[in-house]
PDB file of C-alpha atoms and ligand atoms in Angstrom:
ATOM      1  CA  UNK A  13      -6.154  21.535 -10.071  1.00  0.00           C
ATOM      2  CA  UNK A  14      -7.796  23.500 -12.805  1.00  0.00           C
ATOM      3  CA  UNK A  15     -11.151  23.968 -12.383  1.00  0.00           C
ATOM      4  CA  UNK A  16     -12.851  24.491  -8.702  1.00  0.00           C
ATOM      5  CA  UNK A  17     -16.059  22.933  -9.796  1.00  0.00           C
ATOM      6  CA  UNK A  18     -14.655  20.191 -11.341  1.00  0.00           C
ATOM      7  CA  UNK A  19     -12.417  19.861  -7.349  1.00  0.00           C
ATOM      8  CA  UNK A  20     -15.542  20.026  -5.379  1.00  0.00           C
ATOM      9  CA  UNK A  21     -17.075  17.498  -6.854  1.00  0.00           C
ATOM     10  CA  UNK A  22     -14.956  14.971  -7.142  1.00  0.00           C
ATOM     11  CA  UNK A  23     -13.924  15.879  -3.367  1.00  0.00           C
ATOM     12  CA  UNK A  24     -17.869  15.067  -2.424  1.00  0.00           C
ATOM     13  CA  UNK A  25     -17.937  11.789  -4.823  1.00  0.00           C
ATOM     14  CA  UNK A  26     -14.403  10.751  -2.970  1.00  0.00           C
ATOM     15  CA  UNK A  27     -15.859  11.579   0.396  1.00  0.00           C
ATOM     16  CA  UNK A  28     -18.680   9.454  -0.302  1.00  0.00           C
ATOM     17  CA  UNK A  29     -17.406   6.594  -1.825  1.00  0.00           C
ATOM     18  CA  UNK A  30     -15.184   6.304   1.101  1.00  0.00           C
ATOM     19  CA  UNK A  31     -18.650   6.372   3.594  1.00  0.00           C
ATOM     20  CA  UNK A  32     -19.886   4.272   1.366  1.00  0.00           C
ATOM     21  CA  UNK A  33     -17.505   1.574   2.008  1.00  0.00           C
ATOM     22  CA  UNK A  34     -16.169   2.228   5.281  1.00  0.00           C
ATOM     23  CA  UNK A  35     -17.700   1.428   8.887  1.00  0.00           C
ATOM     24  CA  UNK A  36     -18.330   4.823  10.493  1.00  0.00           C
ATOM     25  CA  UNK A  37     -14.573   4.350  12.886  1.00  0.00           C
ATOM     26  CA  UNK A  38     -12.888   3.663   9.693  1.00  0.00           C
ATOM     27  CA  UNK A  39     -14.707   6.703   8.088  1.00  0.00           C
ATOM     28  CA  UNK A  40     -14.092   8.993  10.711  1.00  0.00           C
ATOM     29  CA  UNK A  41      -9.993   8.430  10.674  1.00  0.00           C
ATOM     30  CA  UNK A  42     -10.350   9.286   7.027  1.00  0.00           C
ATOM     31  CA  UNK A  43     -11.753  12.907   7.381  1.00  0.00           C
ATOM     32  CA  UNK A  44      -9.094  13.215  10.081  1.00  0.00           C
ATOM     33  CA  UNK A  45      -6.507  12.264   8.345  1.00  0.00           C
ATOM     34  CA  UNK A  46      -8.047  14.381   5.259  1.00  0.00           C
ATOM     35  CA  UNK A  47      -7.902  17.386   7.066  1.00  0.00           C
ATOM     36  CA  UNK A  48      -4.516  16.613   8.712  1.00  0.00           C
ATOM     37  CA  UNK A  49      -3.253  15.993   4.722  1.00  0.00           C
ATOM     38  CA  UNK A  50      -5.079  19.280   3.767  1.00  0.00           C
ATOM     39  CA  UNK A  51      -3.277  21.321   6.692  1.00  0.00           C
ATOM     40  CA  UNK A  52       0.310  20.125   5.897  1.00  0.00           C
ATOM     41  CA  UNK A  53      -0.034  20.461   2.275  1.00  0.00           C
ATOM     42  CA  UNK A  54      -1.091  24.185   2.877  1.00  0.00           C
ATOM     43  CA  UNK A  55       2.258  24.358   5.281  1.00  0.00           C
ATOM     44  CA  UNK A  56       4.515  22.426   2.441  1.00  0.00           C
ATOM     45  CA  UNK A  57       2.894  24.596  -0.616  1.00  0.00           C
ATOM     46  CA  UNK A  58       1.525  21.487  -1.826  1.00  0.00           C
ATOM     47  CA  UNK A  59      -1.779  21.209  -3.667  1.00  0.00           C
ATOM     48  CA  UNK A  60      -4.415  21.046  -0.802  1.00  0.00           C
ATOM     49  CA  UNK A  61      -7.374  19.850  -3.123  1.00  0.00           C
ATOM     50  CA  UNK A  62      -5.049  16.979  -4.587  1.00  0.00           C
ATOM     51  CA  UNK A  63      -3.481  16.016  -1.267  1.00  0.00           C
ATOM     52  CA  UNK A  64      -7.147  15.944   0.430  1.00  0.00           C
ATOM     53  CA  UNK A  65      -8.693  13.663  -2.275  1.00  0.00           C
ATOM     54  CA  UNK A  66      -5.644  11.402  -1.953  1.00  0.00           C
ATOM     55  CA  UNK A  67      -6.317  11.028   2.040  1.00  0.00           C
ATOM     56  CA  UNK A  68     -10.156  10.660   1.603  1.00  0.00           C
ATOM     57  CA  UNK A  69      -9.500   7.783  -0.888  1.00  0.00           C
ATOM     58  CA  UNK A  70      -6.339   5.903   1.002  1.00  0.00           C
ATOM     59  CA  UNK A  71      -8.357   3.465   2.947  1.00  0.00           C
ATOM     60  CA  UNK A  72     -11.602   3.425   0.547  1.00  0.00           C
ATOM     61  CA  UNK A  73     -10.621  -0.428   0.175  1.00  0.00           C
ATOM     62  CA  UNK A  74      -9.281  -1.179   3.534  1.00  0.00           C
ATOM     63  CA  UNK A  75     -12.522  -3.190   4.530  1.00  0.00           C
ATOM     64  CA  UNK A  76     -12.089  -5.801   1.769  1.00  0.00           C
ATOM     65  CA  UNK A  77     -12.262  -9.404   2.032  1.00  0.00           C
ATOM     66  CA  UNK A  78      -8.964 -11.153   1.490  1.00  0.00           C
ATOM     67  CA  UNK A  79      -9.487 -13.337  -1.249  1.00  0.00           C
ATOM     68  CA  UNK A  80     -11.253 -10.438  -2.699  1.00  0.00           C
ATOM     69  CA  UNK A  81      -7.832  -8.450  -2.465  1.00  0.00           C
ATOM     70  CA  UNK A  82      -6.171 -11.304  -4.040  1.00  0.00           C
ATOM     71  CA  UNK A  83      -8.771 -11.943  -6.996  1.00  0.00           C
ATOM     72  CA  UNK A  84      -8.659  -8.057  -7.643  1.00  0.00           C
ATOM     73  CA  UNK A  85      -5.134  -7.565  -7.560  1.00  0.00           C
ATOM     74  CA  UNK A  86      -4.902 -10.687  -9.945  1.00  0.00           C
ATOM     75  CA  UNK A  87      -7.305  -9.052 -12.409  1.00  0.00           C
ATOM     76  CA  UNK A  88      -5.587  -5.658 -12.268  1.00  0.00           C
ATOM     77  CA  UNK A  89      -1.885  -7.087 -12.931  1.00  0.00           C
ATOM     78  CA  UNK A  90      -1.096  -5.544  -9.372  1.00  0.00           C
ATOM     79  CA  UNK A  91       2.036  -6.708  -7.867  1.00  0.00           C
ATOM     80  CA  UNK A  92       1.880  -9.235  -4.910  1.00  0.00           C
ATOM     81  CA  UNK A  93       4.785 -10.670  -3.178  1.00  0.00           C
ATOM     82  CA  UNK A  94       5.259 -12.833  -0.448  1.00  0.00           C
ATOM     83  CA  UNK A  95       4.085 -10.103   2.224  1.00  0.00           C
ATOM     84  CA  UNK A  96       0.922  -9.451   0.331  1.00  0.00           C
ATOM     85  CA  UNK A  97       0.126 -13.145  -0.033  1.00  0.00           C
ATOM     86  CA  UNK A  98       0.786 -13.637   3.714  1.00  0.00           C
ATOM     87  CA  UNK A  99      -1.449 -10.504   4.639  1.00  0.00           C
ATOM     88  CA  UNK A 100      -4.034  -9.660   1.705  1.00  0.00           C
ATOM     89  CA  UNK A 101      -5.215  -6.186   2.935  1.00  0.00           C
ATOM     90  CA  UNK A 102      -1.268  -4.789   2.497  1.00  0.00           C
ATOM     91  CA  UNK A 103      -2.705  -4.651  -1.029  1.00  0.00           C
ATOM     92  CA  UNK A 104      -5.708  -2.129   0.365  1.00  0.00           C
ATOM     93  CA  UNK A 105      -3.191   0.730  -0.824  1.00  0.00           C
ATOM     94  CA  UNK A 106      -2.834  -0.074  -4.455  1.00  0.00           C
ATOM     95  CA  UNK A 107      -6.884  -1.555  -4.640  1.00  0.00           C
ATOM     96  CA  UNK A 108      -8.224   1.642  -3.652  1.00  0.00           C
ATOM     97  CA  UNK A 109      -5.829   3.818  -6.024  1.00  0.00           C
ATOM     98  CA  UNK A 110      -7.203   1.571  -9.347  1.00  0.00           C
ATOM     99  CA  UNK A 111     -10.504   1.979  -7.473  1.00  0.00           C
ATOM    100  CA  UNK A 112     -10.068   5.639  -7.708  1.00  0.00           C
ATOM    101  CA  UNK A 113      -9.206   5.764 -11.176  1.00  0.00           C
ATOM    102  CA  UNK A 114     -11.438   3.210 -12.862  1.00  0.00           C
ATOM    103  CA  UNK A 115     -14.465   4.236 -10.307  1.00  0.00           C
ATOM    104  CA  UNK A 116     -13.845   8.059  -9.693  1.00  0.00           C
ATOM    105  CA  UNK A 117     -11.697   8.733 -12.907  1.00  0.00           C
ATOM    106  CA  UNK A 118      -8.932  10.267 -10.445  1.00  0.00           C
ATOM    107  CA  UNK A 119      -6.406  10.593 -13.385  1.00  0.00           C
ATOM    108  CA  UNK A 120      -3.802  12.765 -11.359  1.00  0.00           C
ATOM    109  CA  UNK A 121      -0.603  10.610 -10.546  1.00  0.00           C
ATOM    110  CA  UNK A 122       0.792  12.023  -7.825  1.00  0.00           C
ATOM    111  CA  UNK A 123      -2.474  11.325  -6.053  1.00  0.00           C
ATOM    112  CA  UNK A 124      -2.644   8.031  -7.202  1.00  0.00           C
ATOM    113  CA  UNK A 125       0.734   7.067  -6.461  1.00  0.00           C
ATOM    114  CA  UNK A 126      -0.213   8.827  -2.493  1.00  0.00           C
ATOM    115  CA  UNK A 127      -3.011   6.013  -2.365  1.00  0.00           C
ATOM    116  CA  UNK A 128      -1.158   3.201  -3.617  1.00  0.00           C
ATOM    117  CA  UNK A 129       2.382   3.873  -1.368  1.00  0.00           C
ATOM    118  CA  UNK A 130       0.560   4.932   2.070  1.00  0.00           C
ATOM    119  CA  UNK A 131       0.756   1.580   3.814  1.00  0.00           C
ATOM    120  CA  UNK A 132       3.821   0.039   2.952  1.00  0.00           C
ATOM    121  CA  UNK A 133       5.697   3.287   1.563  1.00  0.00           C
ATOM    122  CA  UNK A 134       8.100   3.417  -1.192  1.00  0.00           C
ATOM    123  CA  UNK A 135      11.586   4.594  -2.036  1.00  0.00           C
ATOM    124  CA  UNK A 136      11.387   8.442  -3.887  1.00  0.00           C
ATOM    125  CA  UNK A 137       7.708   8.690  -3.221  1.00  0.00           C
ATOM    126  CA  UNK A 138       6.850  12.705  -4.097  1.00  0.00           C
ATOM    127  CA  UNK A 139       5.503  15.047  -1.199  1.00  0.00           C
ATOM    128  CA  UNK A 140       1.985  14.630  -1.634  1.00  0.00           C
ATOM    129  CA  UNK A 141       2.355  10.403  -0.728  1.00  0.00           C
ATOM    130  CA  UNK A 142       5.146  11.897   2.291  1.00  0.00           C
ATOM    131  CA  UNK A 143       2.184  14.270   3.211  1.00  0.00           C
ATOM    132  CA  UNK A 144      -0.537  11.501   3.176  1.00  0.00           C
ATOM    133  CA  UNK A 145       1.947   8.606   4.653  1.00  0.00           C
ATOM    134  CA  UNK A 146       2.999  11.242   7.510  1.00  0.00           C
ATOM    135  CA  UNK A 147      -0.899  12.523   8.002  1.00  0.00           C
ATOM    136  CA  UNK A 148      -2.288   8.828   8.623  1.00  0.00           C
ATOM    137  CA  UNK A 149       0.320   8.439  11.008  1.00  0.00           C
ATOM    138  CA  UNK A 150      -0.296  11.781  12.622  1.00  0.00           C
ATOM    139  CA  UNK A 151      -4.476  12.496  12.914  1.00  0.00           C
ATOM    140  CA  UNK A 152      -6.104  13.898  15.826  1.00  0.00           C
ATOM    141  CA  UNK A 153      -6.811  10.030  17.277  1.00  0.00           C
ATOM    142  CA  UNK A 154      -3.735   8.587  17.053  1.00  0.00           C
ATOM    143  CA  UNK A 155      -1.955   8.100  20.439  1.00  0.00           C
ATOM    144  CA  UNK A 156       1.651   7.245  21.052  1.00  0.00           C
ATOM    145  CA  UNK A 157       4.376   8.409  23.377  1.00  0.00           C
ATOM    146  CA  UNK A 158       6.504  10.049  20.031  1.00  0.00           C
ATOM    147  CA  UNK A 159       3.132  11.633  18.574  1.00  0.00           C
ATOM    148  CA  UNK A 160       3.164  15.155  19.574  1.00  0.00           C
ATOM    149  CA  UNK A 161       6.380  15.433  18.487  1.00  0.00           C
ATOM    150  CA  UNK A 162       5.793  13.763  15.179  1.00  0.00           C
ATOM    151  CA  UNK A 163       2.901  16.803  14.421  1.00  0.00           C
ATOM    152  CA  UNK A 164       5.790  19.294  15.217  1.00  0.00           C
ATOM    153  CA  UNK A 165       7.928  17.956  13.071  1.00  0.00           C
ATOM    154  CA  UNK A 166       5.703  17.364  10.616  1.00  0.00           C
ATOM    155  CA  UNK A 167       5.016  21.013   9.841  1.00  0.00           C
ATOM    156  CA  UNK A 168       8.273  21.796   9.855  1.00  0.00           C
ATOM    157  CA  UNK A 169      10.280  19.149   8.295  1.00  0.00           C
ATOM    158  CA  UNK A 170       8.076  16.806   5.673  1.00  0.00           C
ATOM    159  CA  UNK A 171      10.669  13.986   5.082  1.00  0.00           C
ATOM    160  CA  UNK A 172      12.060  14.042   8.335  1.00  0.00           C
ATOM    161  CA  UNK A 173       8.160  13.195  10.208  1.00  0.00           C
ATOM    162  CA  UNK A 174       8.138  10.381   7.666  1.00  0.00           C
ATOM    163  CA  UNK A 175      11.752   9.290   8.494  1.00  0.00           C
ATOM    164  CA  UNK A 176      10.675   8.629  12.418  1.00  0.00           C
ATOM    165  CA  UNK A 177       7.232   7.941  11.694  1.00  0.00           C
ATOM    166  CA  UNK A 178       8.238   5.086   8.855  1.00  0.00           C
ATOM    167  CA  UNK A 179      11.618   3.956  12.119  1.00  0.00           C
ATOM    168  CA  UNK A 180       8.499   3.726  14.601  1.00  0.00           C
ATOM    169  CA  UNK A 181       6.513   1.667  12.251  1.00  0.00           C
ATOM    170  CA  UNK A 182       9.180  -0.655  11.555  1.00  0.00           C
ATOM    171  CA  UNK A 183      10.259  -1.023  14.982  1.00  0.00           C
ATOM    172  CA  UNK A 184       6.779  -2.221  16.158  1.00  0.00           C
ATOM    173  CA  UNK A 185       6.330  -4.825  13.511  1.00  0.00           C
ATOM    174  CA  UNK A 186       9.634  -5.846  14.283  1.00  0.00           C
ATOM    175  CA  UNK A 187       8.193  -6.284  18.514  1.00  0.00           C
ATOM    176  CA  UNK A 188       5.240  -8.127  17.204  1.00  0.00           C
ATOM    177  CA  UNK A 189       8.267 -10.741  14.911  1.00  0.00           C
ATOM    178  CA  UNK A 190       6.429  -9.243  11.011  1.00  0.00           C
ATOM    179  CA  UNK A 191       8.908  -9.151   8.768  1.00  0.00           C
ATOM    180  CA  UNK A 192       9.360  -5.606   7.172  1.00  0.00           C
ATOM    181  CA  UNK A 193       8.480  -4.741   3.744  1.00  0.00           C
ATOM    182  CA  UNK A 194      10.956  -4.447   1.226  1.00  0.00           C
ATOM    183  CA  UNK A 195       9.519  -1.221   0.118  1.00  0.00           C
ATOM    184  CA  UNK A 196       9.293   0.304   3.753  1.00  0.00           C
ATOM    185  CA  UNK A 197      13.104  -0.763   4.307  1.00  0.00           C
ATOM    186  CA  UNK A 198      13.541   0.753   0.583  1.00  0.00           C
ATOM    187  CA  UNK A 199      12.264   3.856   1.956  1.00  0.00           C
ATOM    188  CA  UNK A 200      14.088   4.012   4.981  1.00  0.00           C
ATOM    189  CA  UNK A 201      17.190   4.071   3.044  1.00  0.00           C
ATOM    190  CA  UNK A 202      16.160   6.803   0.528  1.00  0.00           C
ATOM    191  CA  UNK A 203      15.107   8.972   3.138  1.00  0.00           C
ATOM    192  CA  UNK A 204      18.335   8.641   5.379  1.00  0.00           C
ATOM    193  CA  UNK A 205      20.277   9.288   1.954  1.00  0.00           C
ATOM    194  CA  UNK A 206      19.610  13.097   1.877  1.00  0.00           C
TER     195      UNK A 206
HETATM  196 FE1  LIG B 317      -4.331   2.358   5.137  1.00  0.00          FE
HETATM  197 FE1  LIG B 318      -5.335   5.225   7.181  1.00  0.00          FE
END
């Protein structure tokens, strides 16, 4: 980003919109996952400032009400499918990026598109929305039996973290009998084409 000034500020305003709006759990895997986006876009060469307001803002909307989700994403001409109607809050992703822009004026849209692809995912997503989908999946709280190798990988191999992180994902919703995403399965397949 240009101007540091400009950065810092709107880091503080994202940081506190998210508090704002977030139970103090909720707000606390945010700054984790902030700092865990921050740390792998220094290791990728990715903007850190960009990547860390993306992670700050990816769950801003997370503790909407459902027919709130609904009634927003029907005023923004946001697309909802049969998975969204089923579970409203799979449209927390693409609620908080509009948040972000009309609220925050985040007009950057590879931070955007981070915010709006990070639950669901999304074929050819760019590497600051693999560095925020990989992060949320990877911050100092979560705890799985893949995990620690999922932060290795991570800082060495971008795509391939989000590869077995997005394979774990779909494997437990498939244990608990959720249908998978179009998108993530979209994503699967892009990723396994390289
Ligand atoms: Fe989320
Ligand atoms: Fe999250």
């Amino acid at each position: 980003m240009e101007n540091r000034a400009h950065n810092d500020a709107l880091l503080e305003a994202a940081d506190a919109f998210a508090r704002e709006r977030l139970s103090e759990k909720r707000y606390g895997h945010t700054v984790r996952v902030a700092d865990t986006a921050e740390s792998l876009a220094r290791k990728h060469g990715l903007d850190p400032a960009r990547t860390r307001l993306a992670a700050l803002l990816h769950d801003a909307a997370r503790e909407t009400e459902p027919d709130e989700f609904l009634r927003l994403a029907k005023e923004w001409n946001l697309s909802v499918g049969e998975p969204e109607r089923q579970s409203a809050k799979l449209l927390h992703g693409p609620v908080a990026a509009e948040l972000a822009r009309r609220e925050l004026g985040v007009a950057n849209e590879e931070v955007l598109e981070a915010i709006r692809v990070h639950t669901v995912g999304e074929a050819e997503m760019g590497p600051l929305a693999l560095a925020l989908y990989v992060a949320d999946k990877i911050e100092p709280a979560r705890d799985y039996p893949s995990v620690d190798r999922l932060r290795r990988l991570a800082h060495e191999d971008l795509r391939q973290a989000a590869t077995e992180a997005l394979r774990r994902v779909m494997a437990y919703n498939a244990g608990r009998g959720r249908l998978v995403h179009p998108s993530s399965r979209e994503m699967l397949e892009w990723l396994e084409e390289a």
